[in-house]
Amino acid sequence: MNEHPVAIIGGGPVGLAAAAHLLERGERAILFEAGATVGASVLDWGHVRMFSPWQFNMDAACVRLLEATGWTAPPPEELPTGAELYERYLRPVAELVIMQGIIHRRARVVAVSRRHHDKMKDRGRDAAPFVLRVSQADDRESQFLARAVIDASGTWHNPNPAGADGLPALGESRSGVHQTRGQHQRIWYGIPDVRRGARDRYLGKRVMVVGSGHSAINTLLDLARLAAEEPKTSIVWALRGANLQRVYGGGEQDALPARGQLGASIRRAVAAGAMEMLAPFRISQIDDCGDALLIGGDLDGAFYSAEVEELIICTGARPDLSVTRELRLDLDPVVESSRALAPLIDPNLHSCGTVRPHGEAELRQPEKDFYIVGMKSYGRAPTFLLATGYEQARSVVAALAGDWEAARDVQLNLPETGVCVSDFADEQACCDPIAVDCCAPAPIALDDIPLASSQAQLPASITGRA
C-alpha cells in the first residue's frame, strides 16, 4: 500500500492544505482538480469580499512552505476578495516547486472504489488500494491507485434548486434551468457579479433573489446599489422562512465585525424600502414566459405568483455523493455529513456560532483511509469557515502518517456570530458546547447603501410573519 500516494480530490484551499501537510511529513501525494486552475471555484466568486480576515483563510502548513521561499503573508486583519485569495495565496501555493508534478488540472474524479473490490466484497478490502477513475480534458479516461483518499471537492458545483421541497420546482428542470453552475437565460445559480461583469444583465430589471444566507444578502446589497444608479431596477427578496433574527445575525455582537455589518446593512436596506420581501415564500413552479419568469408557490399559506425578469438562486449547495457509490460510507440521514459530525453542525438543532473541535475521529468512515474534508464534510449544513477545513486536513493527514497524538490534538477557535436561534421552542437551550459555527466563505460590502430617493420613499413590503 505504501508504494501508492495519498490522493486528494479538489484543488481548492482545503485540498491544497491537505497536500501541504502531506508533503511536510514526507508523504507522497497526488491532487486532482477539475478546473483549469487550482481554486477554480473560488474564482467563480472572485468579485466578492469575504467577511473572515486573512488570519482565518490561510493554512499553517501552506504558510510555512511559502515563507521558506521569501513570500510575505497579507495583513492578518485584512478582508480578501475571492480573487485576492487566489492571487495572493492559492496560486503561490500551487506554484511552489514542491507542488510541481503532484497537481493534475482539468482532471475530474468521477468514481472511487477499491481495486478488485466492489462495495459488496469484504475479504482483503482494507488492504486493497483505492481506484480513482479520472476524466480529463481531452475526453480521455484514466485510472490511478492510491493508499488513501481525501475528498476536498466541495459543493460549489452542485447547487440546491429553487424548489422548496429539495427538488427542482416544476418547470425548473424541464426548461433546462437547473444545470450544474449553469446560466439559464434568466436564471443564475450562485453569486453573479452584479456590479461589474453582469451589470447590464440586471440594470433596470425586476429581479428576484431566493435565499436567506450570506450569498443572498450580498447579492441583494449589490442590487440595491445598482437600483440607486437606475431606479427602474426593482428587487424581490424571497425567503423560505420568516425568522429574520437568524437572517440578520448578531450585529455588533458578532466576533467577525464584517459579518455583523452584513446583517446590519440588509436590515437598513429593507427598512428603507429598497426591496419587496416575500416571507415565508416556498417556490413550487417556474414558468418561462419568454420575456419574463412567473414564479409561483406558497406564500404564508396561500398560492402566490410573482413575475420577474431575472431570478438569482442563492439557496446553498449539497454534496455530490455519486462519486463514492462503491465505497462504504456512514452518513447522517439528515445532514449528509459523517454521523459523528452531524450533531455539531445541524442547523435544525442550534446555531450559536461555535463548533466543538473535530478532526479525524469525527470524519472517519467505515471505508478505511477515506475521508471527506472541507465544505463537503458539512453535507447540507450551510455554515463553514476555511479554518475548520484546514484543521480537518491537518488532523486527517496526521492520522494517515501514523501520528495519532497529533491527529487527536485538534485545536479550533472560531469567532461567534452573536446570535443564538433554534427551531425549538426553548431557544436558550441551543447555546451549549456543541453549537455550530455560522461562517461561510461569503462576500460582504462594508459601506452603507446609497438608495435612490424614489425607492427610499417606498415602504418595505414584508409579506408574512417576521
PDB file of C-alpha atoms in Angstrom, residues 164-342:
ATOM      1  CA  ALA A 164     -38.709  24.346  -1.561  1.00  0.00           C
ATOM      2  CA  ASP A 165     -39.144  20.559  -1.444  1.00  0.00           C
ATOM      3  CA  GLY A 166     -35.475  19.891  -2.144  1.00  0.00           C
ATOM      4  CA  LEU A 167     -36.481  19.059  -5.711  1.00  0.00           C
ATOM      5  CA  PRO A 168     -36.317  21.398  -8.692  1.00  0.00           C
ATOM      6  CA  ALA A 169     -39.505  23.445  -8.942  1.00  0.00           C
ATOM      7  CA  LEU A 170     -41.939  22.346 -11.611  1.00  0.00           C
ATOM      8  CA  GLY A 171     -40.538  23.647 -14.874  1.00  0.00           C
ATOM      9  CA  GLU A 172     -37.086  24.238 -13.420  1.00  0.00           C
ATOM     10  CA  SER A 173     -35.502  21.114 -14.915  1.00  0.00           C
ATOM     11  CA  ARG A 174     -37.728  20.920 -17.977  1.00  0.00           C
ATOM     12  CA  SER A 175     -36.653  24.343 -19.143  1.00  0.00           C
ATOM     13  CA  GLY A 176     -33.002  23.499 -18.613  1.00  0.00           C
ATOM     14  CA  VAL A 177     -32.782  25.955 -15.753  1.00  0.00           C
ATOM     15  CA  HIS A 178     -31.230  23.749 -13.086  1.00  0.00           C
ATOM     16  CA  GLN A 179     -27.859  22.968 -14.588  1.00  0.00           C
ATOM     17  CA  THR A 180     -24.706  22.444 -12.587  1.00  0.00           C
ATOM     18  CA  ARG A 181     -23.465  26.011 -12.171  1.00  0.00           C
ATOM     19  CA  GLY A 182     -25.185  26.705 -15.477  1.00  0.00           C
ATOM     20  CA  GLN A 183     -26.636  30.007 -16.589  1.00  0.00           C
ATOM     21  CA  HIS A 184     -30.157  29.976 -17.949  1.00  0.00           C
ATOM     22  CA  GLN A 185     -31.175  32.998 -19.972  1.00  0.00           C
ATOM     23  CA  ARG A 186     -32.970  34.447 -16.952  1.00  0.00           C
ATOM     24  CA  ILE A 187     -31.734  32.356 -14.029  1.00  0.00           C
ATOM     25  CA  TRP A 188     -28.403  32.341 -12.217  1.00  0.00           C
ATOM     26  CA  TYR A 189     -27.291  29.914  -9.525  1.00  0.00           C
ATOM     27  CA  GLY A 190     -24.782  31.370  -7.075  1.00  0.00           C
ATOM     28  CA  ILE A 191     -23.377  34.893  -6.840  1.00  0.00           C
ATOM     29  CA  PRO A 192     -23.372  36.906 -10.090  1.00  0.00           C
ATOM     30  CA  ASP A 193     -21.082  39.903 -10.431  1.00  0.00           C
ATOM     31  CA  VAL A 194     -23.975  42.354 -10.310  1.00  0.00           C
ATOM     32  CA  ARG A 195     -21.859  45.494 -10.114  1.00  0.00           C
ATOM     33  CA  ARG A 196     -19.453  44.731 -12.952  1.00  0.00           C
ATOM     34  CA  GLY A 197     -19.471  41.692 -15.234  1.00  0.00           C
ATOM     35  CA  ALA A 198     -23.230  41.082 -15.076  1.00  0.00           C
ATOM     36  CA  ARG A 199     -24.276  44.711 -14.581  1.00  0.00           C
ATOM     37  CA  ASP A 200     -26.093  45.092 -17.890  1.00  0.00           C
ATOM     38  CA  ARG A 201     -27.982  41.866 -17.267  1.00  0.00           C
ATOM     39  CA  TYR A 202     -29.690  43.250 -14.152  1.00  0.00           C
ATOM     40  CA  LEU A 203     -29.749  47.020 -14.732  1.00  0.00           C
ATOM     41  CA  GLY A 204     -33.326  48.267 -14.964  1.00  0.00           C
ATOM     42  CA  LYS A 205     -34.792  44.778 -14.457  1.00  0.00           C
ATOM     43  CA  ARG A 206     -37.156  43.310 -11.900  1.00  0.00           C
ATOM     44  CA  VAL A 207     -35.009  40.729 -10.102  1.00  0.00           C
ATOM     45  CA  MET A 208     -35.950  38.081  -7.546  1.00  0.00           C
ATOM     46  CA  VAL A 209     -33.308  36.707  -5.170  1.00  0.00           C
ATOM     47  CA  VAL A 210     -34.125  33.421  -3.415  1.00  0.00           C
ATOM     48  CA  GLY A 211     -32.251  32.593  -0.218  1.00  0.00           C
ATOM     49  CA  SER A 212     -31.508  33.879   3.271  1.00  0.00           C
ATOM     50  CA  GLY A 213     -27.777  33.249   3.676  1.00  0.00           C
ATOM     51  CA  HIS A 214     -24.765  35.480   3.253  1.00  0.00           C
ATOM     52  CA  SER A 215     -24.535  34.956  -0.506  1.00  0.00           C
ATOM     53  CA  ALA A 216     -28.149  36.030  -0.979  1.00  0.00           C
ATOM     54  CA  ILE A 217     -27.698  39.063   1.261  1.00  0.00           C
ATOM     55  CA  ASN A 218     -24.628  40.265  -0.586  1.00  0.00           C
ATOM     56  CA  THR A 219     -26.361  39.841  -3.926  1.00  0.00           C
ATOM     57  CA  LEU A 220     -29.284  41.881  -2.599  1.00  0.00           C
ATOM     58  CA  LEU A 221     -26.975  44.643  -1.378  1.00  0.00           C
ATOM     59  CA  ASP A 222     -25.264  44.836  -4.769  1.00  0.00           C
ATOM     60  CA  LEU A 223     -28.649  45.008  -6.469  1.00  0.00           C
ATOM     61  CA  ALA A 224     -29.687  47.798  -4.088  1.00  0.00           C
ATOM     62  CA  ARG A 225     -26.649  49.785  -5.167  1.00  0.00           C
ATOM     63  CA  LEU A 226     -27.495  49.103  -8.789  1.00  0.00           C
ATOM     64  CA  ALA A 227     -31.032  50.347  -8.163  1.00  0.00           C
ATOM     65  CA  ALA A 228     -29.569  53.564  -6.745  1.00  0.00           C
ATOM     66  CA  GLU A 229     -27.951  54.135 -10.140  1.00  0.00           C
ATOM     67  CA  GLU A 230     -31.019  53.077 -12.129  1.00  0.00           C
ATOM     68  CA  PRO A 231     -34.308  53.388 -10.195  1.00  0.00           C
ATOM     69  CA  LYS A 232     -36.102  51.165 -12.735  1.00  0.00           C
ATOM     70  CA  THR A 233     -34.217  48.274 -11.154  1.00  0.00           C
ATOM     71  CA  SER A 234     -36.529  46.609  -8.630  1.00  0.00           C
ATOM     72  CA  ILE A 235     -35.777  43.792  -6.195  1.00  0.00           C
ATOM     73  CA  VAL A 236     -37.882  40.996  -4.729  1.00  0.00           C
ATOM     74  CA  TRP A 237     -36.395  39.011  -1.850  1.00  0.00           C
ATOM     75  CA  ALA A 238     -37.934  35.569  -1.421  1.00  0.00           C
ATOM     76  CA  LEU A 239     -37.240  33.723   1.834  1.00  0.00           C
ATOM     77  CA  ARG A 240     -38.430  30.220   2.685  1.00  0.00           C
ATOM     78  CA  GLY A 241     -38.537  31.025   6.386  1.00  0.00           C
ATOM     79  CA  ALA A 242     -39.621  34.064   8.353  1.00  0.00           C
ATOM     80  CA  ASN A 243     -37.112  34.152  11.227  1.00  0.00           C
ATOM     81  CA  LEU A 244     -35.414  37.460  10.476  1.00  0.00           C
ATOM     82  CA  GLN A 245     -33.330  37.264  13.661  1.00  0.00           C
ATOM     83  CA  ARG A 246     -31.478  34.344  12.130  1.00  0.00           C
ATOM     84  CA  VAL A 247     -31.161  36.163   8.789  1.00  0.00           C
ATOM     85  CA  TYR A 248     -29.867  39.456  10.168  1.00  0.00           C
ATOM     86  CA  GLY A 249     -27.379  37.823  12.541  1.00  0.00           C
ATOM     87  CA  GLY A 250     -25.747  39.142  15.669  1.00  0.00           C
ATOM     88  CA  GLY A 251     -24.830  42.657  14.563  1.00  0.00           C
ATOM     89  CA  GLU A 252     -22.355  44.266  16.947  1.00  0.00           C
ATOM     90  CA  GLN A 253     -22.207  41.044  18.985  1.00  0.00           C
ATOM     91  CA  ASP A 254     -20.627  39.176  16.085  1.00  0.00           C
ATOM     92  CA  ALA A 255     -16.945  38.382  16.661  1.00  0.00           C
ATOM     93  CA  LEU A 256     -16.347  38.982  12.940  1.00  0.00           C
ATOM     94  CA  PRO A 257     -17.284  42.685  12.514  1.00  0.00           C
ATOM     95  CA  ALA A 258     -17.713  42.394   8.753  1.00  0.00           C
ATOM     96  CA  ARG A 259     -20.210  39.579   9.166  1.00  0.00           C
ATOM     97  CA  GLY A 260     -22.138  41.627  11.719  1.00  0.00           C
ATOM     98  CA  GLN A 261     -22.169  44.640   9.391  1.00  0.00           C
ATOM     99  CA  LEU A 262     -23.542  42.443   6.628  1.00  0.00           C
ATOM    100  CA  GLY A 263     -26.720  41.751   8.597  1.00  0.00           C
ATOM    101  CA  ALA A 264     -26.995  45.375   9.689  1.00  0.00           C
ATOM    102  CA  SER A 265     -26.714  46.576   6.084  1.00  0.00           C
ATOM    103  CA  ILE A 266     -29.512  44.359   4.786  1.00  0.00           C
ATOM    104  CA  ARG A 267     -31.687  45.332   7.759  1.00  0.00           C
ATOM    105  CA  ARG A 268     -31.256  49.008   6.808  1.00  0.00           C
ATOM    106  CA  ALA A 269     -31.962  48.293   3.161  1.00  0.00           C
ATOM    107  CA  VAL A 270     -35.218  46.512   3.993  1.00  0.00           C
ATOM    108  CA  ALA A 271     -36.275  49.285   6.390  1.00  0.00           C
ATOM    109  CA  ALA A 272     -35.607  51.893   3.686  1.00  0.00           C
ATOM    110  CA  GLY A 273     -37.876  50.101   1.218  1.00  0.00           C
ATOM    111  CA  ALA A 274     -35.094  49.064  -1.133  1.00  0.00           C
ATOM    112  CA  MET A 275     -36.803  45.749  -1.868  1.00  0.00           C
ATOM    113  CA  GLU A 276     -40.052  43.844  -1.640  1.00  0.00           C
ATOM    114  CA  MET A 277     -39.878  40.938   0.764  1.00  0.00           C
ATOM    115  CA  LEU A 278     -41.828  37.691   0.442  1.00  0.00           C
ATOM    116  CA  ALA A 279     -41.645  35.546   3.571  1.00  0.00           C
ATOM    117  CA  PRO A 280     -42.269  32.720   4.005  1.00  0.00           C
ATOM    118  CA  PHE A 281     -42.436  32.008   0.259  1.00  0.00           C
ATOM    119  CA  ARG A 282     -41.916  28.410  -0.858  1.00  0.00           C
ATOM    120  CA  ILE A 283     -41.459  28.119  -4.609  1.00  0.00           C
ATOM    121  CA  SER A 284     -43.150  25.204  -6.365  1.00  0.00           C
ATOM    122  CA  GLN A 285     -43.149  26.187 -10.046  1.00  0.00           C
ATOM    123  CA  ILE A 286     -41.272  28.322 -12.554  1.00  0.00           C
ATOM    124  CA  ASP A 287     -42.891  29.196 -15.867  1.00  0.00           C
ATOM    125  CA  ASP A 288     -40.822  30.713 -18.659  1.00  0.00           C
ATOM    126  CA  CYS A 289     -42.970  33.347 -20.364  1.00  0.00           C
ATOM    127  CA  GLY A 290     -40.326  34.380 -22.891  1.00  0.00           C
ATOM    128  CA  ASP A 291     -39.631  37.904 -21.702  1.00  0.00           C
ATOM    129  CA  ALA A 292     -40.222  37.093 -18.026  1.00  0.00           C
ATOM    130  CA  LEU A 293     -40.452  34.293 -15.473  1.00  0.00           C
ATOM    131  CA  LEU A 294     -43.568  33.555 -13.457  1.00  0.00           C
ATOM    132  CA  ILE A 295     -42.539  32.270 -10.023  1.00  0.00           C
ATOM    133  CA  GLY A 296     -45.307  30.507  -8.130  1.00  0.00           C
ATOM    134  CA  GLY A 297     -45.541  28.983  -4.694  1.00  0.00           C
ATOM    135  CA  ASP A 298     -46.971  29.074  -1.200  1.00  0.00           C
ATOM    136  CA  LEU A 299     -46.848  32.480   0.475  1.00  0.00           C
ATOM    137  CA  ASP A 300     -47.781  32.163   4.119  1.00  0.00           C
ATOM    138  CA  GLY A 301     -50.422  29.521   3.401  1.00  0.00           C
ATOM    139  CA  ALA A 302     -51.860  30.771   0.098  1.00  0.00           C
ATOM    140  CA  PHE A 303     -50.751  30.379  -3.508  1.00  0.00           C
ATOM    141  CA  TYR A 304     -48.952  33.418  -4.871  1.00  0.00           C
ATOM    142  CA  SER A 305     -47.136  34.173  -8.106  1.00  0.00           C
ATOM    143  CA  ALA A 306     -44.670  36.897  -8.986  1.00  0.00           C
ATOM    144  CA  GLU A 307     -43.488  37.963 -12.420  1.00  0.00           C
ATOM    145  CA  VAL A 308     -39.806  38.852 -12.662  1.00  0.00           C
ATOM    146  CA  GLU A 309     -37.308  39.311 -15.446  1.00  0.00           C
ATOM    147  CA  GLU A 310     -34.393  37.688 -13.640  1.00  0.00           C
ATOM    148  CA  LEU A 311     -34.085  35.056 -10.910  1.00  0.00           C
ATOM    149  CA  ILE A 312     -30.977  34.586  -8.754  1.00  0.00           C
ATOM    150  CA  ILE A 313     -30.959  31.392  -6.698  1.00  0.00           C
ATOM    151  CA  CYS A 314     -28.759  31.534  -3.578  1.00  0.00           C
ATOM    152  CA  THR A 315     -30.097  28.514  -1.722  1.00  0.00           C
ATOM    153  CA  GLY A 316     -26.777  26.862  -0.993  1.00  0.00           C
ATOM    154  CA  ALA A 317     -25.384  23.607  -2.312  1.00  0.00           C
ATOM    155  CA  ARG A 318     -25.253  19.929  -1.476  1.00  0.00           C
ATOM    156  CA  PRO A 319     -22.577  17.238  -1.784  1.00  0.00           C
ATOM    157  CA  ASP A 320     -22.350  15.102  -4.908  1.00  0.00           C
ATOM    158  CA  LEU A 321     -22.217  11.597  -3.453  1.00  0.00           C
ATOM    159  CA  SER A 322     -22.358   9.731  -6.768  1.00  0.00           C
ATOM    160  CA  VAL A 323     -18.550   9.620  -6.905  1.00  0.00           C
ATOM    161  CA  THR A 324     -18.438   7.451  -3.773  1.00  0.00           C
ATOM    162  CA  ARG A 325     -21.200   4.990  -4.613  1.00  0.00           C
ATOM    163  CA  GLU A 326     -18.851   1.984  -4.458  1.00  0.00           C
ATOM    164  CA  LEU A 327     -17.469   2.989  -1.053  1.00  0.00           C
ATOM    165  CA  ARG A 328     -18.849   2.149   2.367  1.00  0.00           C
ATOM    166  CA  LEU A 329     -19.872   5.410   3.998  1.00  0.00           C
ATOM    167  CA  ASP A 330     -21.868   6.093   7.157  1.00  0.00           C
ATOM    168  CA  LEU A 331     -23.570   9.439   6.555  1.00  0.00           C
ATOM    169  CA  ASP A 332     -26.130  11.181   8.713  1.00  0.00           C
ATOM    170  CA  PRO A 333     -29.532  10.789   7.002  1.00  0.00           C
ATOM    171  CA  VAL A 334     -30.384  14.466   7.505  1.00  0.00           C
ATOM    172  CA  VAL A 335     -27.196  16.495   7.152  1.00  0.00           C
ATOM    173  CA  GLU A 336     -25.322  14.064   4.847  1.00  0.00           C
ATOM    174  CA  SER A 337     -22.128  14.638   6.806  1.00  0.00           C
ATOM    175  CA  SER A 338     -20.348  11.920   8.743  1.00  0.00           C
ATOM    176  CA  ARG A 339     -22.632  10.661  11.503  1.00  0.00           C
ATOM    177  CA  ALA A 340     -20.339  11.875  14.298  1.00  0.00           C
ATOM    178  CA  LEU A 341     -20.072  15.405  12.871  1.00  0.00           C
ATOM    179  CA  ALA A 342     -23.785  15.920  12.200  1.00  0.00           C
TER     180      ALA A 342
END
